[in-house]
PDB file of C-alpha atoms in Angstrom:
ATOM      1  CA  MET A   1      -0.201  -0.247   0.037  1.00 44.00           C
ATOM      2  CA  ILE A   2       1.112   3.504  -0.635  1.00 40.00           C
ATOM      3  CA  ASN A   3       0.485   6.187   1.540  1.00 37.00           C
ATOM      4  CA  THR A   4      -1.054   9.144  -0.439  1.00 38.00           C
ATOM      5  CA  ALA A   5       0.238  11.667   2.219  1.00 36.00           C
ATOM      6  CA  THR A   6       3.756  10.974   1.075  1.00 31.00           C
ATOM      7  CA  LEU A   7       2.862  11.808  -2.515  1.00 30.00           C
ATOM      8  CA  GLY A   8       1.706  15.509  -1.670  1.00 30.00           C
ATOM      9  CA  ASN A   9      -1.053  17.274  -2.990  1.00 27.00           C
ATOM     10  CA  ALA A  10       0.023  18.104  -6.228  1.00 24.00           C
ATOM     11  CA  ALA A  11      -3.219  17.943  -8.194  1.00 24.00           C
ATOM     12  CA  THR A  12      -5.266  19.928  -6.165  1.00 23.00           C
ATOM     13  CA  ALA A  13      -7.218  21.697  -8.980  1.00 22.00           C
ATOM     14  CA  LEU A  14      -8.306  17.977 -10.678  1.00 26.00           C
ATOM     15  CA  VAL A  15     -12.021  18.475  -8.957  1.00 28.00           C
ATOM     16  CA  GLY A  16     -13.252  21.101  -6.267  1.00 28.00           C
ATOM     17  CA  ALA A  17     -12.929  18.181  -3.952  1.00 32.00           C
ATOM     18  CA  ALA A  18      -9.728  16.885  -5.148  1.00 32.00           C
ATOM     19  CA  PHE A  19      -6.757  17.225  -3.246  1.00 29.00           C
ATOM     20  CA  PHE A  20      -4.169  14.429  -4.282  1.00 30.00           C
ATOM     21  CA  SER A  21      -3.250  13.059  -7.741  1.00 28.00           C
ATOM     22  CA  ILE A  22      -3.877   9.290  -7.019  1.00 37.00           C
ATOM     23  CA  ALA A  23      -6.633   9.149  -4.603  1.00 44.00           C
ATOM     24  CA  VAL A  24      -9.294  11.733  -5.244  1.00 48.00           C
ATOM     25  CA  ALA A  25     -12.205  12.339  -2.745  1.00 55.00           C
ATOM     26  CA  GLY A  26     -15.368  14.491  -2.594  1.00 58.00           C
ATOM     27  CA  ILE A  27     -17.446  14.917   0.925  1.00 60.00           C
ATOM     28  CA  ALA A  28     -21.021  15.915   0.041  1.00 56.00           C
ATOM     29  CA  VAL A  29     -23.151  16.799   3.134  1.00 55.00           C
ATOM     30  CA  PRO A  30     -27.224  16.270   2.398  1.00 50.00           C
ATOM     31  CA  SER A  31     -28.526  19.809   2.818  1.00 48.00           C
ATOM     32  CA  ALA A  32     -30.642  18.572   5.669  1.00 48.00           C
ATOM     33  CA  HIS A  33     -27.381  18.038   7.295  1.00 54.00           C
ATOM     34  CA  ALA A  34     -25.497  21.127   6.581  1.00 58.00           C
ATOM     35  CA  ALA A  35     -21.633  21.394   7.957  1.00 62.00           C
ATOM     36  CA  PRO A  36     -20.387  24.111   9.730  1.00 68.00           C
ATOM     37  CA  ALA A  37     -17.498  26.209   7.609  1.00 71.00           C
ATOM     38  CA  GLY A  38     -14.262  24.161   7.366  1.00 85.00           C
ATOM     39  CA  PHE A  39     -15.931  20.653   8.254  1.00 85.00           C
ATOM     40  CA  ARG A  40     -15.469  19.282   4.898  1.00 85.00           C
ATOM     41  CA  GLN A  41     -11.744  21.199   4.492  1.00 88.00           C
ATOM     42  CA  SER A  42     -10.928  19.296   7.899  1.00 90.00           C
ATOM     43  CA  VAL A  43     -12.393  16.111   6.644  1.00 90.00           C
ATOM     44  CA  GLN A  44     -10.279  16.394   3.158  1.00 89.00           C
ATOM     45  CA  ALA A  45      -6.938  16.967   4.890  1.00 90.00           C
ATOM     46  CA  SER A  46      -7.704  13.874   7.033  1.00 92.00           C
ATOM     47  CA  ILE A  47      -8.883  11.873   4.357  1.00 91.00           C
ATOM     48  CA  ASP A  48      -5.065  13.144   2.935  1.00 89.00           C
ATOM     49  CA  ASN A  49      -3.095  11.645   5.797  1.00 91.00           C
ATOM     50  CA  THR A  50      -5.151   8.522   6.340  1.00 92.00           C
ATOM     51  CA  MET A  51      -6.230   7.087   2.781  1.00 92.00           C
ATOM     52  CA  ARG A  52      -3.847   4.454   1.202  1.00 91.00           C
ATOM     53  CA  LEU A  53      -3.440   3.532  -2.395  1.00 89.00           C
ATOM     54  CA  PRO A  54      -3.885  -0.485  -2.636  1.00 91.00           C
ATOM     55  CA  ALA A  55      -1.416  -1.690  -4.828  1.00 88.00           C
ATOM     56  CA  THR A  56      -4.299  -2.698  -7.667  1.00 86.00           C
ATOM     57  CA  ARG A  57      -4.470  -2.027 -11.093  1.00 88.00           C
ATOM     58  CA  GLY A  58      -7.610  -0.555 -12.342  1.00 91.00           C
ATOM     59  CA  GLN A  59      -9.546   2.774 -11.458  1.00 93.00           C
ATOM     60  CA  GLY A  60     -12.989   3.040  -9.878  1.00 94.00           C
ATOM     61  CA  VAL A  61     -14.860   5.591  -7.312  1.00 94.00           C
ATOM     62  CA  ALA A  62     -16.221   4.101  -4.457  1.00 95.00           C
ATOM     63  CA  THR A  63     -19.333   6.209  -2.237  1.00 94.00           C
ATOM     64  CA  VAL A  64     -19.398   5.171   1.360  1.00 94.00           C
ATOM     65  CA  ALA A  65     -22.167   6.228   3.652  1.00 93.00           C
ATOM     66  CA  ILE A  66     -20.609   7.553   7.065  1.00 93.00           C
ATOM     67  CA  SER A  67     -22.779   8.171  10.245  1.00 92.00           C
ATOM     68  CA  ILE A  68     -21.143  10.572  12.762  1.00 93.00           C
ATOM     69  CA  ASP A  69     -22.061  11.393  16.286  1.00 93.00           C
ATOM     70  CA  ALA A  70     -22.290  15.046  17.408  1.00 93.00           C
ATOM     71  CA  ASN A  71     -18.509  14.502  18.802  1.00 95.00           C
ATOM     72  CA  GLY A  72     -17.286  13.444  15.507  1.00 94.00           C
ATOM     73  CA  MET A  73     -17.131   9.730  16.283  1.00 96.00           C
ATOM     74  CA  VAL A  74     -17.910   7.190  13.332  1.00 96.00           C
ATOM     75  CA  ASN A  75     -21.127   5.193  14.118  1.00 94.00           C
ATOM     76  CA  ASP A  76     -21.323   3.690  10.737  1.00 93.00           C
ATOM     77  CA  ALA A  77     -19.602   3.536   7.545  1.00 95.00           C
ATOM     78  CA  ASN A  78     -21.309   1.299   4.983  1.00 94.00           C
ATOM     79  CA  LEU A  79     -20.094   1.321   1.307  1.00 95.00           C
ATOM     80  CA  VAL A  80     -23.359   2.188  -1.214  1.00 94.00           C
ATOM     81  CA  ASN A  81     -21.950   2.414  -4.192  1.00 95.00           C
ATOM     82  CA  SER A  82     -18.901  -0.038  -5.514  1.00 96.00           C
ATOM     83  CA  SER A  83     -15.932   1.039  -7.371  1.00 96.00           C
ATOM     84  CA  GLY A  84     -15.719  -2.487  -8.934  1.00 96.00           C
ATOM     85  CA  VAL A  85     -12.403  -3.412  -7.452  1.00 96.00           C
ATOM     86  CA  ALA A  86     -12.763  -5.022  -3.877  1.00 96.00           C
ATOM     87  CA  SER A  87      -9.471  -3.727  -2.546  1.00 96.00           C
ATOM     88  CA  PHE A  88     -10.413  -0.122  -3.572  1.00 96.00           C
ATOM     89  CA  ASP A  89     -13.767  -0.893  -1.798  1.00 97.00           C
ATOM     90  CA  ARG A  90     -12.295  -2.169   1.777  1.00 97.00           C
ATOM     91  CA  GLU A  91      -9.590   0.962   1.441  1.00 96.00           C
ATOM     92  CA  ALA A  92     -12.783   3.230   1.135  1.00 96.00           C
ATOM     93  CA  VAL A  93     -14.919   1.846   4.168  1.00 97.00           C
ATOM     94  CA  ARG A  94     -11.284   1.709   6.007  1.00 97.00           C
ATOM     95  CA  THR A  95     -10.652   5.183   5.249  1.00 96.00           C
ATOM     96  CA  ALA A  96     -13.885   6.121   5.997  1.00 96.00           C
ATOM     97  CA  ARG A  97     -13.977   4.456   9.520  1.00 97.00           C
ATOM     98  CA  ALA A  98     -10.287   6.016  10.114  1.00 96.00           C
ATOM     99  CA  VAL A  99     -11.058   9.478   9.368  1.00 95.00           C
ATOM    100  CA  SER A 100     -11.229  12.372  12.062  1.00 94.00           C
ATOM    101  CA  TYR A 101     -14.111  14.161  12.008  1.00 94.00           C
ATOM    102  CA  PRO A 102     -14.626  17.312  13.538  1.00 93.00           C
ATOM    103  CA  ALA A 103     -17.339  17.748  16.450  1.00 92.00           C
ATOM    104  CA  THR A 104     -20.187  19.688  15.256  1.00 88.00           C
ATOM    105  CA  GLY A 105     -22.600  19.403  18.201  1.00 90.00           C
ATOM    106  CA  LYS A 106     -25.260  17.556  15.699  1.00 89.00           C
ATOM    107  CA  SER A 107     -25.051  13.903  14.046  1.00 89.00           C
ATOM    108  CA  ARG A 108     -24.940  13.493  10.596  1.00 88.00           C
ATOM    109  CA  THR A 109     -24.542  11.520   7.753  1.00 88.00           C
ATOM    110  CA  ILE A 110     -22.207  12.241   5.167  1.00 88.00           C
ATOM    111  CA  ALA A 111     -21.148  10.790   1.663  1.00 89.00           C
ATOM    112  CA  MET A 112     -17.447   9.948   0.764  1.00 92.00           C
ATOM    113  CA  VAL A 113     -16.684   9.888  -2.653  1.00 93.00           C
ATOM    114  CA  LEU A 114     -13.210   8.173  -3.220  1.00 93.00           C
ATOM    115  CA  GLY A 115     -11.673   8.034  -6.626  1.00 92.00           C
ATOM    116  CA  PHE A 116      -9.036   5.647  -7.048  1.00 93.00           C
ATOM    117  CA  ASN A 117      -6.409   6.285  -9.994  1.00 91.00           C
ATOM    118  CA  GLN A 118      -9.158   8.557 -11.103  1.00 90.00           C
ATOM    119  CA  PRO A 119     -10.776  11.786 -10.117  1.00 89.00           C
ATOM    120  CA  ALA A 120     -14.027  11.609  -8.541  1.00 88.00           C
ATOM    121  CA  SER A 121     -16.105  13.701 -11.190  1.00 89.00           C
ATOM    122  CA  ALA A 122     -18.689  16.242 -10.044  1.00 90.00           C
ATOM    123  CA  ILE A 123     -21.511  13.985 -11.302  1.00 92.00           C
ATOM    124  CA  GLN A 124     -20.018  11.225  -9.089  1.00 91.00           C
ATOM    125  CA  ILE A 125     -20.183  13.347  -6.119  1.00 87.00           C
ATOM    126  CA  SER A 126     -23.534  14.261  -6.893  1.00 88.00           C
ATOM    127  CA  GLN A 127     -24.550  10.790  -7.267  1.00 90.00           C
ATOM    128  CA  GLY A 128     -22.523   9.806  -4.004  1.00 87.00           C
ATOM    129  CA  LYS A 129     -24.951  12.325  -2.131  1.00 87.00           C
ATOM    130  CA  ARG A 130     -28.306  11.235  -3.547  1.00 89.00           C
ATOM    131  CA  LEU A 131     -26.914   7.520  -2.358  1.00 89.00           C
ATOM    132  CA  VAL A 132     -26.323   8.834   0.631  1.00 86.00           C
ATOM    133  CA  GLU A 133     -29.809  10.510   0.919  1.00 87.00           C
ATOM    134  CA  ALA A 134     -31.524   7.758  -0.028  1.00 88.00           C
ATOM    135  CA  TYR A 135     -29.625   5.383   2.142  1.00 86.00           C
ATOM    136  CA  ARG A 136     -30.377   7.771   5.203  1.00 83.00           C
ATOM    137  CA  THR A 137     -33.771   7.480   4.610  1.00 83.00           C
ATOM    138  CA  ASP A 138     -33.918   3.883   4.272  1.00 82.00           C
ATOM    139  CA  ARG A 139     -32.264   3.348   7.434  1.00 77.00           C
ATOM    140  CA  ARG A 140     -34.728   5.992   9.291  1.00 73.00           C
ATOM    141  CA  GLN A 141     -37.544   4.056   7.854  1.00 75.00           C
ATOM    142  CA  LEU A 142     -36.114   0.559   9.285  1.00 71.00           C
ATOM    143  CA  LEU A 143     -35.660   1.850  12.634  1.00 69.00           C
ATOM    144  CA  ALA A 144     -39.176   3.130  12.276  1.00 73.00           C
ATOM    145  CA  ASP A 145     -40.771   0.057  11.235  1.00 71.00           C
ATOM    146  CA  LYS A 146     -38.610  -1.666  14.076  1.00 69.00           C
ATOM    147  CA  THR A 147     -39.746   0.649  16.617  1.00 70.00           C
ATOM    148  CA  THR A 148     -43.613  -0.039  15.552  1.00 70.00           C
ATOM    149  CA  ALA A 149     -43.236  -3.710  15.207  1.00 65.00           C
ATOM    150  CA  GLN A 150     -42.196  -4.070  19.073  1.00 61.00           C
ATOM    151  CA  PRO A 151     -44.832  -6.113  21.121  1.00 62.00           C
ATOM    152  CA  ALA A 152     -46.866  -3.996  23.568  1.00 58.00           C
ATOM    153  CA  GLY A 153     -45.697  -5.318  26.945  1.00 55.00           C
TER     154      GLY A 153
END
């Protein structure tokens, strides 16, 4: 595995959310959960120091839904869109769990769109945001269904 932090930030202009040339990320926070100023930049800097590029040929973009609590602790990280390469997907979930998230005083679910050997496009970042919004809605519905299915006692 190559630590992308050692590669530097040579390609910050590839995409608005991009910050390194080999593994590129976008952070999307659904509008209902708007993050405070500096949140995205802080998370992207942490990704830069955390993410490793697997020694795998190919390219792909993976999207992870990350649920974090008000203190910035990860409650859950799930792959919601595969890159098509298992090692990239594993690294995307590992990175999502390992990144430092700032405390915001509010729990939220965010999308982390990671490009491996290719930049994540604005369209892929937008699609990632929609996937995570759907994921969040599905989780809320499942929780509501589970709560209402409890036997009265």
